[in-house]
Tab-separated table of C-alpha atoms in Angstrom:
chain	number	residue	atom	x	y	z
A	1031	ALA	CA	-5.537	18.125	-45.586
A	1032	ALA	CA	-6.621	20.813	-43.159
A	1033	PRO	CA	-6.944	19.840	-39.504
A	1034	ALA	CA	-10.432	18.885	-38.367
A	1035	PRO	CA	-12.220	21.783	-36.701
A	1036	LEU	CA	-12.023	21.753	-32.901
A	1037	THR	CA	-14.909	22.528	-30.609
A	1038	VAL	CA	-14.443	23.213	-26.916
A	1039	GLN	CA	-17.231	23.084	-24.346
A	1040	PRO	CA	-17.946	25.311	-22.646
A	1041	PRO	CA	-16.916	27.926	-25.245
A	1042	ALA	CA	-16.099	30.398	-22.437
A	1043	VAL	CA	-15.231	29.909	-18.762
A	1044	ALA	CA	-16.239	32.123	-15.840
A	1045	LEU	CA	-14.903	31.070	-12.448
A	1046	ALA	CA	-16.299	32.424	-9.168
A	1047	GLY	CA	-14.266	31.901	-6.034
A	1048	PRO	CA	-10.983	30.206	-5.221
A	1049	ARG	CA	-12.434	26.675	-5.146
A	1050	ASP	CA	-14.334	26.878	-8.431
A	1051	ARG	CA	-13.166	24.845	-11.422
A	1052	GLN	CA	-14.300	23.994	-14.945
A	1053	GLN	CA	-13.530	20.916	-17.047
A	1054	LEU	CA	-12.986	21.656	-20.745
A	1055	LEU	CA	-14.268	19.060	-23.219
A	1056	VAL	CA	-12.605	18.941	-26.636
A	1057	ALA	CA	-13.980	17.341	-29.812
A	1058	ALA	CA	-12.784	17.322	-33.404
A	1059	GLY	CA	-14.073	16.046	-36.697
A	1060	HIS	CA	-17.254	16.015	-38.635
A	1061	GLY	CA	-18.937	14.003	-41.341
A	1062	PRO	CA	-20.443	10.525	-41.088
A	1063	ALA	CA	-18.267	9.474	-38.144
A	1064	GLY	CA	-19.254	12.562	-36.149
A	1065	ALA	CA	-17.037	14.310	-33.640
A	1066	ILE	CA	-14.306	12.424	-31.795
A	1067	ASP	CA	-13.424	13.197	-28.163
A	1068	HIS	CA	-9.928	14.730	-27.956
A	1069	THR	CA	-10.081	15.894	-24.326
A	1070	ALA	CA	-7.330	13.506	-23.143
A	1071	ALA	CA	-5.092	14.057	-26.194
A	1072	ALA	CA	-5.395	17.860	-26.268
A	1073	THR	CA	-2.827	20.224	-24.795
A	1074	TYR	CA	-3.862	23.207	-22.716
A	1075	ARG	CA	-2.060	26.470	-21.970
A	1076	SER	CA	-3.166	29.465	-19.930
A	1077	LEU	CA	-2.042	32.817	-21.311
A	1078	ARG	CA	-2.195	34.231	-17.749
A	1079	PRO	CA	-1.188	31.446	-15.324
A	1080	ASP	CA	-1.245	33.993	-12.487
A	1081	VAL	CA	-5.011	34.343	-13.090
A	1082	ALA	CA	-6.074	30.872	-14.289
A	1083	ASP	CA	-4.237	27.560	-14.270
A	1084	VAL	CA	-5.187	24.669	-16.549
A	1085	SER	CA	-4.169	21.080	-15.863
A	1086	ALA	CA	-2.924	18.563	-18.415
A	1087	ASP	CA	-6.418	17.015	-18.456
A	1088	GLY	CA	-8.190	20.340	-19.150
A	1089	VAL	CA	-9.421	21.456	-15.732
A	1090	VAL	CA	-9.304	25.254	-15.331
A	1091	ARG	CA	-8.817	26.642	-11.800
A	1092	PRO	CA	-8.571	30.237	-10.595
A	1093	ARG	CA	-5.238	31.553	-9.297
A	1094	GLY	CA	-6.009	35.269	-8.975
A	1095	ASP	CA	-8.340	38.062	-10.010
A	1096	GLY	CA	-8.629	39.051	-13.667
A	1097	THR	CA	-9.247	37.459	-17.034
A	1098	ALA	CA	-7.222	34.853	-18.886
A	1099	ASP	CA	-7.585	32.933	-22.126
A	1100	VAL	CA	-6.763	29.241	-22.453
A	1101	ILE	CA	-5.272	27.873	-25.669
A	1102	VAL	CA	-6.468	24.357	-26.524
A	1103	SER	CA	-4.544	22.410	-29.204
A	1104	ALA	CA	-5.298	19.008	-30.748
A	1105	GLY	CA	-4.746	17.379	-34.127
A	1106	GLY	CA	-2.970	20.427	-35.568
A	1107	ALA	CA	-5.844	22.793	-34.731
A	1108	GLU	CA	-6.061	25.402	-31.998
A	1109	VAL	CA	-8.918	27.167	-30.176
A	1110	ARG	CA	-8.781	30.135	-27.782
A	1111	VAL	CA	-11.203	29.876	-24.839
A	1112	PRO	CA	-11.887	33.137	-22.988
């Protein structure tokens, strides 16, 4: 079976200033049971850790100027968050 589709909120992150931060919320699944929260079980990886850092619980923080994507993985599925 294919992995359940992942949704990440917000679908894009824009941080302003060194103290800004954004919590990512991750859900997967569909059908009668609806979406299931996977925020705690997901893994997070910044493609540019010099620009944006992401904690194990999905909080994105700025580290420098520029743009960086975050890869969110859960249940065999993956989403790229710009």
